[in-house]
Amino acid sequence: MARITRIDALMVDLVPEVKRTDAIQSFVSQETPILRITDADGAVGTGYSYTIGTGGPAIMSLLHRTLAPALLGREADGIERIWRDLLFLTHATSVGAITSLALAAIDTALWDLKCRRAGQPLHRMAGGAQDRIPLYTTEGGWLHLGTGALVEDAVRAKEAGFGGSKIKIGRPHVSEDVARLTAVRDAVGPAFEIMTDANQRFTLDEAIRRARCLTPLDIAWLEEPLPADDLSGHQRLSESTPLPIAVGESLYSPLHFREYLQRGACSIVQVDVARIGGITPWLKTAHLAETFNVPVCPHFLMELHVSLCAAVPNARWVEYIPQLDRLTSEPMRITDGHAIPSNAPGLGIAWDAAAINRLAVPGSAFGIR
């Protein structure tokens, strides 16, 4: 493969189509850095990352001033070497969200370039384990919504063939969460999965209490019940409840997942390709979870996670939250409630260059050659 000769990047700030609230925040925007890598033969790979409303300019600065210049002249197919070299280049800010999110933009672009040059889709280049992944929806389960709206959305998702719905929890009293979830369960029946997400809201004692109250509803999992860095708390909670405990969207290194898995502190891994630092560490984490017989149900970024989930044997769900509709010419393919990975060479994302340029944040673009 030819050497890298040019890097171009910009950031788009996407305002969500629907109001999104959880127990700790409201999503007002999705800052989306988009990076293009060109090699000496003129082949181009496009990658991206994201934040939920804050930190995007810091990611762009790290890319512009530190990471992108270090790519020039490198062999683009040395993805593993490049990823590790860039990690050590930023050792003073690793491991952490800003660095991982910046690394992800580069790593996904390199994988896109590699797949395009090989004429293969990502899901095959990275493993080819599955050809479709069941979908559950989060888009109608936000915390501010009334019980009637939750029920209506879950019923609509079931009728569309989706396998489950995620409901945000964390109302002031556990009885409120139970009442909302009970209404949904009564409407959809026992075979439709109900996922719950606390977004790190609870203390350990409250998490234990809420898990006890939620157990009769047979929920699919209790997601992020505690702060993500409370490893011992998650271990104690997992030991106290039969409910599956899901973590991962706020972990930024495969080593963090190793600690959770070794201590039995989770039973579902929700590794996020952007927050873990790209496809290279995402695959390591997914295969690590496989050795513990733990499923992968990644957080957000469905347009990319569909291909990664299809690449590994232990991926169970793709989370339906559209992010890139305004930046692409084709949406993710959905058939009978399943996400279908694209067979087009590359990441499988049909970028719309004109839309990206039109929606770019003024002053965010840079080019290095």
mmCIF file of C-alpha atoms in Angstrom:
data_model
loop_
_atom_site.group_PDB
_atom_site.id
_atom_site.type_symbol
_atom_site.label_atom_id
_atom_site.label_comp_id
_atom_site.label_asym_id
_atom_site.label_seq_id
_atom_site.Cartn_x
_atom_site.Cartn_y
_atom_site.Cartn_z
ATOM 1 C CA MET A 1 0.000 0.000 0.000
ATOM 2 C CA ALA A 2 1.170 3.533 -0.783
ATOM 3 C CA ARG A 3 2.258 6.085 1.776
ATOM 4 C CA ILE A 4 -0.067 8.709 3.247
ATOM 5 C CA THR A 5 0.294 12.047 1.477
ATOM 6 C CA ARG A 6 -2.654 14.124 2.669
ATOM 7 C CA ILE A 7 -5.087 14.459 5.565
ATOM 8 C CA ASP A 8 -8.221 16.624 5.441
ATOM 9 C CA ALA A 9 -10.710 17.109 8.245
ATOM 10 C CA LEU A 10 -13.708 19.161 9.285
ATOM 11 C CA MET A 11 -16.457 18.980 11.888
ATOM 12 C CA VAL A 12 -20.222 18.893 11.481
ATOM 13 C CA ASP A 13 -22.496 19.742 14.410
ATOM 14 C CA LEU A 14 -25.736 17.790 14.093
ATOM 15 C CA VAL A 15 -28.792 18.787 16.088
ATOM 16 C CA PRO A 16 -30.825 15.632 16.922
ATOM 17 C CA GLU A 17 -34.134 15.216 15.127
ATOM 18 C CA VAL A 18 -35.849 14.368 18.429
ATOM 19 C CA LYS A 19 -35.345 15.596 21.985
ATOM 20 C CA ARG A 20 -33.001 13.232 23.834
ATOM 21 C CA THR A 21 -32.849 13.259 27.627
ATOM 22 C CA ASP A 22 -31.543 10.774 30.143
ATOM 23 C CA ALA A 23 -30.949 10.789 33.895
ATOM 24 C CA ILE A 24 -27.936 13.124 33.720
ATOM 25 C CA GLN A 25 -28.137 15.228 30.549
ATOM 26 C CA SER A 26 -29.999 16.391 27.460
ATOM 27 C CA PHE A 27 -28.437 15.889 24.033
ATOM 28 C CA VAL A 28 -28.459 19.201 22.199
ATOM 29 C CA SER A 29 -26.002 18.358 19.425
ATOM 30 C CA GLN A 30 -23.703 15.692 17.991
ATOM 31 C CA GLU A 31 -20.323 17.096 17.088
ATOM 32 C CA THR A 32 -18.988 14.879 14.317
ATOM 33 C CA PRO A 33 -15.342 15.212 13.227
ATOM 34 C CA ILE A 34 -14.870 13.705 9.752
ATOM 35 C CA LEU A 35 -11.361 12.917 8.487
ATOM 36 C CA ARG A 36 -10.132 11.873 5.032
ATOM 37 C CA ILE A 37 -6.786 10.186 4.411
ATOM 38 C CA THR A 38 -5.304 10.148 0.892
ATOM 39 C CA ASP A 39 -2.393 7.959 -0.170
ATOM 40 C CA ALA A 40 0.182 8.405 -2.942
ATOM 41 C CA ASP A 41 -1.968 6.427 -5.398
ATOM 42 C CA GLY A 42 -4.905 8.749 -4.842
ATOM 43 C CA ALA A 43 -6.964 6.261 -2.808
ATOM 44 C CA VAL A 44 -9.046 7.861 -0.072
ATOM 45 C CA GLY A 45 -10.394 6.566 3.241
ATOM 46 C CA THR A 46 -12.967 8.437 5.319
ATOM 47 C CA GLY A 47 -13.355 8.082 9.073
ATOM 48 C CA TYR A 48 -15.236 9.867 11.808
ATOM 49 C CA SER A 49 -15.878 10.258 15.510
ATOM 50 C CA TYR A 50 -18.381 12.145 17.664
ATOM 51 C CA THR A 51 -19.174 13.869 20.911
ATOM 52 C CA ILE A 52 -22.534 14.672 22.489
ATOM 53 C CA GLY A 53 -22.386 18.426 22.402
ATOM 54 C CA THR A 54 -19.027 19.212 24.023
ATOM 55 C CA GLY A 55 -15.365 18.588 23.312
ATOM 56 C CA GLY A 56 -15.490 18.559 19.528
ATOM 57 C CA PRO A 57 -13.090 21.504 19.024
ATOM 58 C CA ALA A 58 -10.596 19.834 21.385
ATOM 59 C CA ILE A 59 -10.677 16.700 19.228
ATOM 60 C CA MET A 60 -10.161 18.758 16.084
ATOM 61 C CA SER A 61 -7.219 20.571 17.684
ATOM 62 C CA LEU A 62 -5.552 17.315 18.722
ATOM 63 C CA LEU A 63 -5.987 15.965 15.210
ATOM 64 C CA HIS A 64 -4.716 19.131 13.554
ATOM 65 C CA ARG A 65 -1.745 19.930 15.773
ATOM 66 C CA THR A 66 -0.510 16.488 16.831
ATOM 67 C CA LEU A 67 -1.970 13.358 15.275
ATOM 68 C CA ALA A 68 -2.574 14.186 11.616
ATOM 69 C CA PRO A 69 0.963 15.531 10.978
ATOM 70 C CA ALA A 70 2.377 12.284 12.361
ATOM 71 C CA LEU A 71 0.563 10.332 9.629
ATOM 72 C CA LEU A 72 2.350 11.891 6.671
ATOM 73 C CA GLY A 73 4.697 9.457 4.966
ATOM 74 C CA ARG A 74 3.426 6.423 6.883
ATOM 75 C CA GLU A 75 2.430 3.216 5.089
ATOM 76 C CA ALA A 76 -1.339 3.290 5.298
ATOM 77 C CA ASP A 77 -1.715 -0.468 5.712
ATOM 78 C CA GLY A 78 0.304 -0.495 8.954
ATOM 79 C CA ILE A 79 -2.851 0.190 10.957
ATOM 80 C CA GLU A 80 -1.846 -1.609 14.143
ATOM 81 C CA ARG A 81 1.574 0.061 14.210
ATOM 82 C CA ILE A 82 0.112 3.490 13.474
ATOM 83 C CA TRP A 83 -2.506 3.131 16.219
ATOM 84 C CA ARG A 84 0.070 2.200 18.855
ATOM 85 C CA ASP A 85 2.525 4.875 17.732
ATOM 86 C CA LEU A 86 -0.160 7.565 17.968
ATOM 87 C CA LEU A 87 -1.251 6.283 21.378
ATOM 88 C CA PHE A 88 2.279 6.643 22.709
ATOM 89 C CA LEU A 89 2.656 9.997 20.973
ATOM 90 C CA THR A 90 -0.234 11.213 23.140
ATOM 91 C CA HIS A 91 0.793 9.328 26.282
ATOM 92 C CA ALA A 92 0.375 12.451 28.409
ATOM 93 C CA THR A 93 -3.360 12.547 27.563
ATOM 94 C CA SER A 94 -4.044 8.805 27.381
ATOM 95 C CA VAL A 95 -6.164 6.960 28.259
ATOM 96 C CA GLY A 96 -9.050 9.406 27.992
ATOM 97 C CA ALA A 97 -12.043 10.485 25.983
ATOM 98 C CA ILE A 98 -10.506 13.241 23.842
ATOM 99 C CA THR A 99 -7.527 11.147 22.764
ATOM 100 C CA SER A 100 -9.609 8.039 22.083
ATOM 101 C CA LEU A 101 -12.168 9.989 20.055
ATOM 102 C CA ALA A 102 -9.402 11.569 17.971
ATOM 103 C CA LEU A 103 -7.679 8.223 17.422
ATOM 104 C CA ALA A 104 -11.002 6.775 16.274
ATOM 105 C CA ALA A 105 -11.338 9.293 13.452
ATOM 106 C CA ILE A 106 -7.935 8.256 12.118
ATOM 107 C CA ASP A 107 -8.304 4.524 12.690
ATOM 108 C CA THR A 108 -11.705 4.305 10.996
ATOM 109 C CA ALA A 109 -10.342 6.238 8.012
ATOM 110 C CA LEU A 110 -7.399 3.835 7.716
ATOM 111 C CA TRP A 111 -9.711 0.819 7.823
ATOM 112 C CA ASP A 112 -11.953 2.426 5.197
ATOM 113 C CA LEU A 113 -8.903 2.995 2.981
ATOM 114 C CA LYS A 114 -7.702 -0.584 3.474
ATOM 115 C CA CYS A 115 -11.099 -2.075 2.642
ATOM 116 C CA ARG A 116 -11.598 0.137 -0.390
ATOM 117 C CA ARG A 117 -8.210 -0.799 -1.814
ATOM 118 C CA ALA A 118 -9.017 -4.469 -1.292
ATOM 119 C CA GLY A 119 -12.496 -4.063 -2.783
ATOM 120 C CA GLN A 120 -14.059 -5.603 0.325
ATOM 121 C CA PRO A 121 -16.643 -4.448 2.887
ATOM 122 C CA LEU A 122 -15.522 -3.976 6.466
ATOM 123 C CA HIS A 123 -17.685 -6.768 7.862
ATOM 124 C CA ARG A 124 -15.810 -9.307 5.723
ATOM 125 C CA MET A 125 -12.320 -7.842 6.134
ATOM 126 C CA ALA A 126 -12.748 -7.815 9.909
ATOM 127 C CA GLY A 127 -14.159 -11.324 10.312
ATOM 128 C CA GLY A 128 -17.352 -12.041 8.393
ATOM 129 C CA ALA A 129 -19.087 -13.892 11.250
ATOM 130 C CA GLN A 130 -22.719 -12.820 10.655
ATOM 131 C CA ASP A 131 -24.864 -11.420 7.849
ATOM 132 C CA ARG A 132 -27.516 -9.580 9.921
ATOM 133 C CA ILE A 133 -27.891 -8.320 13.488
ATOM 134 C CA PRO A 134 -31.139 -7.801 15.456
ATOM 135 C CA LEU A 135 -32.112 -4.207 16.211
ATOM 136 C CA TYR A 136 -33.490 -2.584 19.325
ATOM 137 C CA THR A 137 -34.535 1.049 19.408
ATOM 138 C CA THR A 138 -33.620 3.773 21.890
ATOM 139 C CA GLU A 139 -35.086 6.699 19.983
ATOM 140 C CA GLY A 140 -38.503 6.554 21.667
ATOM 141 C CA GLY A 141 -37.468 5.726 25.223
ATOM 142 C CA TRP A 142 -36.119 9.024 26.545
ATOM 143 C CA LEU A 143 -36.615 9.991 30.184
ATOM 144 C CA HIS A 144 -38.746 13.067 29.581
ATOM 145 C CA LEU A 145 -41.401 11.123 27.644
ATOM 146 C CA GLY A 146 -44.668 10.176 29.285
ATOM 147 C CA THR A 147 -45.710 6.581 29.826
ATOM 148 C CA GLY A 148 -48.176 6.659 26.939
ATOM 149 C CA ALA A 149 -45.451 7.745 24.507
ATOM 150 C CA LEU A 150 -43.124 4.988 25.739
ATOM 151 C CA VAL A 151 -45.822 2.381 25.211
ATOM 152 C CA GLU A 152 -46.729 3.700 21.777
ATOM 153 C CA ASP A 153 -43.119 3.659 20.607
ATOM 154 C CA ALA A 154 -42.431 0.162 21.929
ATOM 155 C CA VAL A 155 -45.564 -1.233 20.263
ATOM 156 C CA ARG A 156 -44.630 0.459 17.003
ATOM 157 C CA ALA A 157 -41.097 -0.981 17.211
ATOM 158 C CA LYS A 158 -42.468 -4.465 17.821
ATOM 159 C CA GLU A 159 -44.808 -4.175 14.848
ATOM 160 C CA ALA A 160 -41.843 -3.084 12.695
ATOM 161 C CA GLY A 161 -39.969 -6.257 13.615
ATOM 162 C CA PHE A 162 -37.533 -4.784 16.124
ATOM 163 C CA GLY A 163 -36.575 -7.163 18.914
ATOM 164 C CA GLY A 164 -36.593 -4.688 21.768
ATOM 165 C CA SER A 165 -36.760 -1.123 23.084
ATOM 166 C CA LYS A 166 -34.542 0.709 25.526
ATOM 167 C CA ILE A 167 -36.219 2.787 28.216
ATOM 168 C CA LYS A 168 -34.266 5.397 30.140
ATOM 169 C CA ILE A 169 -34.647 5.129 33.905
ATOM 170 C CA GLY A 170 -33.719 7.368 36.812
ATOM 171 C CA ARG A 171 -36.977 9.059 37.785
ATOM 172 C CA PRO A 172 -36.857 10.492 41.330
ATOM 173 C CA HIS A 173 -38.449 7.411 42.903
ATOM 174 C CA VAL A 174 -38.062 3.807 41.826
ATOM 175 C CA SER A 175 -41.847 3.392 41.797
ATOM 176 C CA GLU A 176 -42.025 5.779 38.829
ATOM 177 C CA ASP A 177 -39.551 3.722 36.807
ATOM 178 C CA VAL A 178 -41.389 0.519 37.701
ATOM 179 C CA ALA A 179 -44.760 1.958 36.674
ATOM 180 C CA ARG A 180 -43.429 3.122 33.299
ATOM 181 C CA LEU A 181 -41.710 -0.168 32.555
ATOM 182 C CA THR A 182 -44.698 -2.214 33.703
ATOM 183 C CA ALA A 183 -46.926 -0.357 31.264
ATOM 184 C CA VAL A 184 -44.529 -1.132 28.435
ATOM 185 C CA ARG A 185 -44.242 -4.794 29.455
ATOM 186 C CA ASP A 186 -48.018 -5.172 29.603
ATOM 187 C CA ALA A 187 -48.305 -3.706 26.101
ATOM 188 C CA VAL A 188 -45.585 -5.695 24.316
ATOM 189 C CA GLY A 189 -45.797 -9.032 26.111
ATOM 190 C CA PRO A 190 -43.080 -11.292 27.521
ATOM 191 C CA ALA A 191 -41.114 -12.045 24.331
ATOM 192 C CA PHE A 192 -40.227 -8.443 23.420
ATOM 193 C CA GLU A 193 -37.024 -7.284 25.108
ATOM 194 C CA ILE A 194 -36.988 -4.202 27.344
ATOM 195 C CA MET A 195 -33.543 -2.744 27.941
ATOM 196 C CA THR A 196 -33.021 -0.119 30.657
ATOM 197 C CA ASP A 197 -30.358 2.583 30.909
ATOM 198 C CA ALA A 198 -29.568 4.601 34.050
ATOM 199 C CA ASN A 199 -26.692 6.609 32.502
ATOM 200 C CA GLN A 200 -24.491 6.303 35.636
ATOM 201 C CA ARG A 201 -27.126 7.971 37.800
ATOM 202 C CA PHE A 202 -27.263 5.762 40.913
ATOM 203 C CA THR A 203 -25.252 5.182 44.036
ATOM 204 C CA LEU A 204 -24.556 1.543 44.865
ATOM 205 C CA ASP A 205 -27.335 1.220 47.423
ATOM 206 C CA GLU A 206 -29.892 2.759 45.080
ATOM 207 C CA ALA A 207 -28.720 0.575 42.182
ATOM 208 C CA ILE A 208 -29.161 -2.554 44.309
ATOM 209 C CA ARG A 209 -32.634 -1.404 45.329
ATOM 210 C CA ARG A 210 -33.717 -0.553 41.790
ATOM 211 C CA ALA A 211 -32.342 -3.817 40.419
ATOM 212 C CA ARG A 212 -34.416 -5.713 42.977
ATOM 213 C CA CYS A 213 -37.547 -3.808 41.970
ATOM 214 C CA LEU A 214 -36.913 -4.311 38.231
ATOM 215 C CA THR A 215 -36.213 -8.044 38.424
ATOM 216 C CA PRO A 216 -39.875 -9.183 38.134
ATOM 217 C CA LEU A 217 -40.162 -7.320 34.814
ATOM 218 C CA ASP A 218 -37.543 -9.590 33.207
ATOM 219 C CA ILE A 219 -35.604 -6.749 31.597
ATOM 220 C CA ALA A 220 -32.849 -7.588 29.121
ATOM 221 C CA TRP A 221 -30.238 -5.561 30.993
ATOM 222 C CA LEU A 222 -29.531 -2.737 33.420
ATOM 223 C CA GLU A 223 -27.134 -0.387 31.655
ATOM 224 C CA GLU A 224 -24.621 1.941 33.325
ATOM 225 C CA PRO A 225 -26.252 1.856 36.768
ATOM 226 C CA LEU A 226 -23.162 3.383 38.442
ATOM 227 C CA PRO A 227 -20.332 5.742 37.474
ATOM 228 C CA ALA A 228 -18.193 3.939 34.907
ATOM 229 C CA ASP A 229 -15.038 4.152 37.036
ATOM 230 C CA ASP A 230 -16.704 2.398 39.987
ATOM 231 C CA LEU A 231 -15.423 -1.069 39.162
ATOM 232 C CA SER A 232 -15.892 -2.514 42.644
ATOM 233 C CA GLY A 233 -19.416 -1.113 42.814
ATOM 234 C CA HIS A 234 -20.353 -2.872 39.577
ATOM 235 C CA GLN A 235 -18.852 -6.086 40.914
ATOM 236 C CA ARG A 236 -20.913 -5.872 44.105
ATOM 237 C CA LEU A 237 -24.050 -5.030 42.140
ATOM 238 C CA SER A 238 -23.507 -7.933 39.729
ATOM 239 C CA GLU A 239 -23.133 -10.276 42.681
ATOM 240 C CA SER A 240 -26.373 -9.008 44.232
ATOM 241 C CA THR A 241 -28.773 -9.280 41.277
ATOM 242 C CA PRO A 242 -29.757 -11.786 38.578
ATOM 243 C CA LEU A 243 -30.197 -8.918 36.108
ATOM 244 C CA PRO A 244 -27.541 -8.657 33.365
ATOM 245 C CA ILE A 245 -25.361 -5.572 33.966
ATOM 246 C CA ALA A 246 -24.246 -3.725 30.820
ATOM 247 C CA VAL A 247 -21.282 -1.346 30.646
ATOM 248 C CA GLY A 248 -18.931 0.066 28.064
ATOM 249 C CA GLU A 249 -19.971 3.300 26.420
ATOM 250 C CA SER A 250 -17.889 5.268 28.940
ATOM 251 C CA LEU A 251 -14.802 3.021 28.906
ATOM 252 C CA TYR A 252 -11.863 4.095 26.786
ATOM 253 C CA SER A 253 -9.413 1.194 26.740
ATOM 254 C CA PRO A 254 -9.555 -2.574 26.193
ATOM 255 C CA LEU A 255 -7.701 -2.867 29.505
ATOM 256 C CA HIS A 256 -10.684 -1.339 31.308
ATOM 257 C CA PHE A 257 -12.939 -3.978 29.793
ATOM 258 C CA ARG A 258 -10.474 -6.661 30.843
ATOM 259 C CA GLU A 259 -10.768 -5.572 34.465
ATOM 260 C CA TYR A 260 -14.560 -5.604 34.338
ATOM 261 C CA LEU A 261 -14.646 -9.050 32.755
ATOM 262 C CA GLN A 262 -12.041 -10.576 35.044
ATOM 263 C CA ARG A 263 -13.927 -9.418 38.138
ATOM 264 C CA GLY A 264 -17.352 -10.442 36.897
ATOM 265 C CA ALA A 265 -18.517 -6.827 37.080
ATOM 266 C CA CYS A 266 -20.577 -6.960 33.886
ATOM 267 C CA SER A 267 -22.313 -9.509 31.697
ATOM 268 C CA ILE A 268 -22.850 -7.395 28.550
ATOM 269 C CA VAL A 269 -20.140 -5.339 26.811
ATOM 270 C CA GLN A 270 -21.241 -2.127 25.072
ATOM 271 C CA VAL A 271 -17.950 -1.096 23.505
ATOM 272 C CA ASP A 272 -18.294 2.102 21.431
ATOM 273 C CA VAL A 273 -16.005 2.234 18.376
ATOM 274 C CA ALA A 274 -15.396 5.980 18.768
ATOM 275 C CA ARG A 275 -14.848 6.053 22.524
ATOM 276 C CA ILE A 276 -12.549 3.017 22.505
ATOM 277 C CA GLY A 277 -10.304 4.623 19.882
ATOM 278 C CA GLY A 278 -11.351 3.016 16.622
ATOM 279 C CA ILE A 279 -11.911 -0.292 14.891
ATOM 280 C CA THR A 280 -8.528 -1.720 15.912
ATOM 281 C CA PRO A 281 -9.216 -1.682 19.692
ATOM 282 C CA TRP A 282 -12.949 -2.372 19.153
ATOM 283 C CA LEU A 283 -12.174 -5.743 17.593
ATOM 284 C CA LYS A 284 -9.734 -6.595 20.392
ATOM 285 C CA THR A 285 -12.406 -5.799 22.964
ATOM 286 C CA ALA A 286 -15.087 -7.805 21.184
ATOM 287 C CA HIS A 287 -12.842 -10.848 20.947
ATOM 288 C CA LEU A 288 -11.814 -10.414 24.577
ATOM 289 C CA ALA A 289 -15.485 -10.500 25.572
ATOM 290 C CA GLU A 290 -15.920 -13.633 23.464
ATOM 291 C CA THR A 291 -13.293 -15.438 25.565
ATOM 292 C CA PHE A 292 -15.459 -14.718 28.628
ATOM 293 C CA ASN A 293 -18.603 -15.892 26.793
ATOM 294 C CA VAL A 294 -20.004 -12.359 27.059
ATOM 295 C CA PRO A 295 -22.033 -10.745 24.236
ATOM 296 C CA VAL A 296 -21.259 -7.428 22.568
ATOM 297 C CA CYS A 297 -24.104 -4.904 22.213
ATOM 298 C CA PRO A 298 -22.345 -1.668 21.189
ATOM 299 C CA HIS A 299 -23.397 1.847 22.071
ATOM 300 C CA PHE A 300 -24.655 4.280 19.399
ATOM 301 C CA LEU A 301 -23.003 4.724 15.933
ATOM 302 C CA MET A 302 -25.278 2.154 14.300
ATOM 303 C CA GLU A 303 -24.069 3.049 10.802
ATOM 304 C CA LEU A 304 -20.595 1.716 11.650
ATOM 305 C CA HIS A 305 -21.432 -0.801 14.341
ATOM 306 C CA VAL A 306 -23.610 -2.822 11.959
ATOM 307 C CA SER A 307 -20.494 -3.886 10.052
ATOM 308 C CA LEU A 308 -18.421 -4.472 13.184
ATOM 309 C CA CYS A 309 -21.170 -6.542 14.789
ATOM 310 C CA ALA A 310 -21.435 -8.638 11.637
ATOM 311 C CA ALA A 311 -17.671 -9.204 11.792
ATOM 312 C CA VAL A 312 -17.672 -10.953 15.194
ATOM 313 C CA PRO A 313 -19.609 -13.994 16.430
ATOM 314 C CA ASN A 314 -20.652 -12.666 19.846
ATOM 315 C CA ALA A 315 -22.456 -9.471 18.764
ATOM 316 C CA ARG A 316 -26.113 -9.696 19.808
ATOM 317 C CA TRP A 317 -27.735 -6.310 19.118
ATOM 318 C CA VAL A 318 -27.292 -3.079 17.161
ATOM 319 C CA GLU A 319 -28.763 0.018 18.825
ATOM 320 C CA TYR A 320 -31.068 2.005 16.559
ATOM 321 C CA ILE A 321 -30.328 5.722 16.937
ATOM 322 C CA PRO A 322 -29.882 7.386 13.519
ATOM 323 C CA GLN A 323 -26.940 9.767 13.500
ATOM 324 C CA LEU A 324 -25.762 10.236 9.924
ATOM 325 C CA ASP A 325 -28.948 10.545 7.844
ATOM 326 C CA ARG A 326 -28.191 14.168 6.921
ATOM 327 C CA LEU A 327 -24.621 13.302 5.917
ATOM 328 C CA THR A 328 -25.258 10.212 3.794
ATOM 329 C CA SER A 329 -26.984 9.401 0.520
ATOM 330 C CA GLU A 330 -28.260 6.022 1.714
ATOM 331 C CA PRO A 331 -29.479 4.985 5.187
ATOM 332 C CA MET A 332 -28.474 1.819 6.975
ATOM 333 C CA ARG A 333 -30.387 -1.095 5.498
ATOM 334 C CA ILE A 334 -33.053 -2.643 7.753
ATOM 335 C CA THR A 335 -34.904 -5.858 6.927
ATOM 336 C CA ASP A 336 -37.405 -7.537 9.253
ATOM 337 C CA GLY A 337 -36.071 -5.683 12.278
ATOM 338 C CA HIS A 338 -32.449 -6.570 11.508
ATOM 339 C CA ALA A 339 -29.537 -4.339 10.515
ATOM 340 C CA ILE A 340 -27.876 -5.530 7.303
ATOM 341 C CA PRO A 341 -24.213 -4.615 6.697
ATOM 342 C CA SER A 342 -23.368 -3.025 3.365
ATOM 343 C CA ASN A 343 -21.428 -5.063 0.819
ATOM 344 C CA ALA A 344 -19.863 -1.926 -0.662
ATOM 345 C CA PRO A 345 -16.076 -1.657 -0.221
ATOM 346 C CA GLY A 346 -15.102 0.294 2.886
ATOM 347 C CA LEU A 347 -16.955 1.047 6.102
ATOM 348 C CA GLY A 348 -20.306 0.696 4.365
ATOM 349 C CA ILE A 349 -21.281 4.348 4.896
ATOM 350 C CA ALA A 350 -22.477 6.239 1.788
ATOM 351 C CA TRP A 351 -21.097 9.691 2.608
ATOM 352 C CA ASP A 352 -22.656 12.707 0.874
ATOM 353 C CA ALA A 353 -19.691 15.041 0.333
ATOM 354 C CA ALA A 354 -21.863 18.003 -0.642
ATOM 355 C CA ALA A 355 -23.980 17.684 2.504
ATOM 356 C CA ILE A 356 -20.901 17.365 4.699
ATOM 357 C CA ASN A 357 -19.342 20.497 3.253
ATOM 358 C CA ARG A 358 -22.621 22.393 3.500
ATOM 359 C CA LEU A 359 -23.101 21.505 7.197
ATOM 360 C CA ALA A 360 -19.467 21.940 8.270
ATOM 361 C CA VAL A 361 -18.823 24.165 11.285
ATOM 362 C CA PRO A 362 -17.235 27.382 9.970
ATOM 363 C CA GLY A 363 -13.495 27.461 10.625
ATOM 364 C CA SER A 364 -13.255 23.774 11.570
ATOM 365 C CA ALA A 365 -11.691 22.505 8.342
ATOM 366 C CA PHE A 366 -7.966 21.887 7.891
ATOM 367 C CA GLY A 367 -5.713 20.133 5.398
ATOM 368 C CA ILE A 368 -2.209 18.771 5.855
ATOM 369 C CA ARG A 369 0.090 17.508 3.112
#
